[in-house]
mmCIF file of C-alpha atoms in Angstrom:
data_model
loop_
_atom_site.group_PDB
_atom_site.id
_atom_site.type_symbol
_atom_site.label_atom_id
_atom_site.label_comp_id
_atom_site.label_asym_id
_atom_site.label_seq_id
_atom_site.Cartn_x
_atom_site.Cartn_y
_atom_site.Cartn_z
ATOM 1 C CA UNK A 19 -7.027 11.014 -8.169
ATOM 2 C CA UNK A 20 -8.198 13.014 -5.167
ATOM 3 C CA UNK A 21 -9.274 10.505 -2.528
ATOM 4 C CA UNK A 22 -10.147 13.227 -0.011
ATOM 5 C CA UNK A 23 -7.015 12.593 2.044
ATOM 6 C CA UNK A 24 -4.600 15.402 1.128
ATOM 7 C CA UNK A 25 -0.947 15.236 2.065
ATOM 8 C CA UNK A 26 0.958 18.147 3.556
ATOM 9 C CA UNK A 27 3.965 19.085 1.450
ATOM 10 C CA UNK A 28 6.920 21.348 2.289
ATOM 11 C CA UNK A 29 7.029 24.994 1.255
ATOM 12 C CA UNK A 30 6.451 25.651 -2.428
ATOM 13 C CA UNK A 31 8.040 29.109 -2.544
ATOM 14 C CA UNK A 32 8.912 31.949 -0.211
ATOM 15 C CA UNK A 33 7.240 30.490 2.863
ATOM 16 C CA UNK A 34 4.063 29.446 1.062
ATOM 17 C CA UNK A 35 2.733 26.045 2.067
ATOM 18 C CA UNK A 36 1.050 23.558 -0.172
ATOM 19 C CA UNK A 37 -1.422 20.930 0.888
ATOM 20 C CA UNK A 38 -1.616 18.486 -1.978
ATOM 21 C CA UNK A 39 -2.999 15.137 -2.894
ATOM 22 C CA UNK A 40 -1.596 12.491 -5.217
ATOM 23 C CA UNK A 41 0.184 13.767 -8.313
ATOM 24 C CA UNK A 42 0.396 17.281 -6.860
ATOM 25 C CA UNK A 43 3.588 16.418 -4.991
ATOM 26 C CA UNK A 44 5.390 15.764 -8.266
ATOM 27 C CA UNK A 45 4.011 18.875 -9.968
ATOM 28 C CA UNK A 46 5.262 21.423 -7.412
ATOM 29 C CA UNK A 47 8.555 22.346 -9.055
ATOM 30 C CA UNK A 48 7.190 22.839 -12.547
ATOM 31 C CA UNK A 49 4.303 25.118 -11.567
ATOM 32 C CA UNK A 50 6.174 27.438 -9.190
ATOM 33 C CA UNK A 51 6.016 30.514 -11.498
ATOM 34 C CA UNK A 52 2.262 30.038 -11.903
ATOM 35 C CA UNK A 53 1.789 29.620 -8.151
ATOM 36 C CA UNK A 54 3.640 32.865 -7.516
ATOM 37 C CA UNK A 55 1.481 34.692 -10.088
ATOM 38 C CA UNK A 56 -1.709 33.265 -8.592
ATOM 39 C CA UNK A 57 -0.592 34.155 -5.060
ATOM 40 C CA UNK A 58 0.078 37.736 -6.193
ATOM 41 C CA UNK A 59 -3.462 37.811 -7.578
ATOM 42 C CA UNK A 60 -4.728 36.601 -4.183
ATOM 43 C CA UNK A 61 -2.784 39.359 -2.439
ATOM 44 C CA UNK A 62 -4.425 41.916 -4.736
ATOM 45 C CA UNK A 63 -7.850 40.534 -3.812
ATOM 46 C CA UNK A 64 -6.891 40.687 -0.129
ATOM 47 C CA UNK A 65 -6.111 44.381 -0.549
ATOM 48 C CA UNK A 66 -9.609 44.934 -1.915
ATOM 49 C CA UNK A 67 -11.071 43.166 1.118
ATOM 50 C CA UNK A 68 -9.003 45.285 3.503
ATOM 51 C CA UNK A 69 -9.948 48.536 1.738
ATOM 52 C CA UNK A 70 -13.636 47.800 2.224
ATOM 53 C CA UNK A 71 -13.251 46.838 5.894
ATOM 54 C CA UNK A 72 -12.981 43.055 5.741
ATOM 55 C CA UNK A 73 -10.043 40.913 6.860
ATOM 56 C CA UNK A 74 -7.397 40.886 4.091
ATOM 57 C CA UNK A 75 -7.937 37.464 2.536
ATOM 58 C CA UNK A 76 -8.033 36.669 -1.178
ATOM 59 C CA UNK A 77 -8.418 33.387 -3.024
ATOM 60 C CA UNK A 78 -8.407 32.015 -6.569
ATOM 61 C CA UNK A 79 -9.387 28.659 -8.005
ATOM 62 C CA UNK A 80 -7.325 27.358 -10.890
ATOM 63 C CA UNK A 81 -8.254 24.709 -13.440
ATOM 64 C CA UNK A 82 -6.048 23.618 -16.326
ATOM 65 C CA UNK A 83 -3.586 26.416 -15.600
ATOM 66 C CA UNK A 84 -6.159 29.226 -15.700
ATOM 67 C CA UNK A 85 -7.940 31.100 -12.927
ATOM 68 C CA UNK A 86 -11.632 30.192 -13.137
ATOM 69 C CA UNK A 87 -12.858 31.926 -9.980
ATOM 70 C CA UNK A 88 -11.884 34.543 -7.407
ATOM 71 C CA UNK A 89 -12.988 35.114 -3.848
ATOM 72 C CA UNK A 90 -12.660 38.172 -1.647
ATOM 73 C CA UNK A 91 -13.300 38.025 2.106
ATOM 74 C CA UNK A 92 -16.722 39.626 2.614
ATOM 75 C CA UNK A 93 -18.116 38.539 5.995
ATOM 76 C CA UNK A 94 -18.354 42.060 7.396
ATOM 77 C CA UNK A 95 -19.523 43.843 4.261
ATOM 78 C CA UNK A 96 -22.144 41.194 3.446
ATOM 79 C CA UNK A 97 -23.089 40.574 7.083
ATOM 80 C CA UNK A 98 -22.647 36.819 6.555
ATOM 81 C CA UNK A 99 -19.977 34.934 8.488
ATOM 82 C CA UNK A 100 -19.787 32.273 5.749
ATOM 83 C CA UNK A 101 -18.531 34.741 3.132
ATOM 84 C CA UNK A 102 -14.885 33.772 3.521
ATOM 85 C CA UNK A 103 -12.689 34.264 0.447
ATOM 86 C CA UNK A 104 -12.344 30.516 -0.087
ATOM 87 C CA UNK A 105 -16.087 29.882 0.115
ATOM 88 C CA UNK A 106 -16.784 32.833 -2.197
ATOM 89 C CA UNK A 107 -14.289 31.443 -4.740
ATOM 90 C CA UNK A 108 -15.833 27.969 -4.529
ATOM 91 C CA UNK A 109 -19.318 29.428 -5.047
ATOM 92 C CA UNK A 110 -18.065 31.303 -8.122
ATOM 93 C CA UNK A 111 -16.316 28.193 -9.505
ATOM 94 C CA UNK A 112 -19.489 26.142 -9.083
ATOM 95 C CA UNK A 113 -21.505 28.776 -10.956
ATOM 96 C CA UNK A 114 -18.969 28.960 -13.789
ATOM 97 C CA UNK A 115 -18.296 25.235 -14.144
ATOM 98 C CA UNK A 116 -21.864 24.133 -13.419
ATOM 99 C CA UNK A 117 -20.849 21.341 -11.070
ATOM 100 C CA UNK A 118 -19.963 20.633 -7.449
ATOM 101 C CA UNK A 119 -17.010 18.328 -8.157
ATOM 102 C CA UNK A 120 -13.911 20.532 -8.270
ATOM 103 C CA UNK A 121 -11.434 17.654 -8.104
ATOM 104 C CA UNK A 122 -9.541 18.982 -11.115
ATOM 105 C CA UNK A 123 -8.935 22.351 -9.429
ATOM 106 C CA UNK A 124 -6.317 23.979 -7.213
ATOM 107 C CA UNK A 125 -7.286 26.535 -4.573
ATOM 108 C CA UNK A 126 -4.726 29.262 -3.831
ATOM 109 C CA UNK A 127 -5.296 31.542 -0.846
ATOM 110 C CA UNK A 128 -3.417 34.161 1.153
ATOM 111 C CA UNK A 129 -4.244 32.505 4.498
ATOM 112 C CA UNK A 130 -4.709 28.958 5.645
ATOM 113 C CA UNK A 131 -8.372 28.043 5.220
ATOM 114 C CA UNK A 132 -10.252 27.949 8.511
ATOM 115 C CA UNK A 133 -12.056 24.839 9.695
ATOM 116 C CA UNK A 134 -15.315 25.877 7.983
ATOM 117 C CA UNK A 135 -13.583 26.567 4.660
ATOM 118 C CA UNK A 136 -11.559 23.377 4.943
ATOM 119 C CA UNK A 137 -14.684 21.274 5.116
ATOM 120 C CA UNK A 138 -16.158 23.117 2.119
ATOM 121 C CA UNK A 139 -12.908 22.440 0.231
ATOM 122 C CA UNK A 140 -13.097 18.731 1.052
ATOM 123 C CA UNK A 141 -16.803 18.565 0.234
ATOM 124 C CA UNK A 142 -16.048 19.877 -3.263
ATOM 125 C CA UNK A 143 -13.068 17.506 -3.582
ATOM 126 C CA UNK A 144 -10.554 20.218 -4.430
ATOM 127 C CA UNK A 145 -7.356 18.313 -5.103
ATOM 128 C CA UNK A 146 -4.805 20.888 -4.017
ATOM 129 C CA UNK A 147 -4.640 23.834 -1.635
ATOM 130 C CA UNK A 148 -1.802 26.367 -1.659
ATOM 131 C CA UNK A 149 -1.685 28.843 1.218
ATOM 132 C CA UNK A 150 0.401 31.848 2.134
ATOM 133 C CA UNK A 151 0.139 32.050 5.916
ATOM 134 C CA UNK A 152 -0.809 29.562 8.604
ATOM 135 C CA UNK A 153 -3.580 30.719 10.931
ATOM 136 C CA UNK A 154 -2.889 28.465 13.902
ATOM 137 C CA UNK A 155 -5.733 27.662 16.255
ATOM 138 C CA UNK A 156 -8.502 28.083 13.650
ATOM 139 C CA UNK A 157 -6.604 26.660 10.681
ATOM 140 C CA UNK A 158 -7.905 23.706 8.778
ATOM 141 C CA UNK A 159 -4.535 21.992 8.624
ATOM 142 C CA UNK A 160 -2.276 23.459 11.330
ATOM 143 C CA UNK A 161 -4.749 23.498 14.238
ATOM 144 C CA UNK A 162 -5.821 20.744 16.616
ATOM 145 C CA UNK A 163 -8.678 20.130 14.128
ATOM 146 C CA UNK A 164 -6.812 19.518 10.835
ATOM 147 C CA UNK A 165 -9.834 19.019 8.577
ATOM 148 C CA UNK A 166 -7.696 19.183 5.414
ATOM 149 C CA UNK A 167 -5.406 16.391 6.550
ATOM 150 C CA UNK A 168 -7.776 14.245 8.630
ATOM 151 C CA UNK A 169 -7.884 10.760 7.119
ATOM 152 C CA UNK A 170 -11.064 9.790 8.999
ATOM 153 C CA UNK A 171 -13.167 12.199 6.925
ATOM 154 C CA UNK A 172 -14.337 10.426 3.812
ATOM 155 C CA UNK A 173 -14.659 13.569 1.712
#
């Protein structure tokens, strides 16, 4: 069960970090090939973002072993600072699944979600986040404001 208090786990593969809650810690080893495939898909989406002039960030949301939504960074092209890849993927997942509770989903992204995206992830109760690169001072789990790991936030 996702209680909104994710745990930070060691690297899953090749430098990729995983922020997981509950049962996710035990599932890491068995889903490594899938995580690599999903991360490659994210990298492809990041290339699309870069080609159109946006920062190179791509994201997918996975449910029951299948990608249900994709997100491509689009803040510059859409003229909307909230169009981060993670938020775009969450919007798409909500449309497809018809619900706000994404607690049975995993979010995979090329870059550590920023503070804004991290709150959106928690709001939608996403159980697991897998990231490729840490972003430091603006990151939602490696910065001084670790929204993904903060136990005082109830969501």
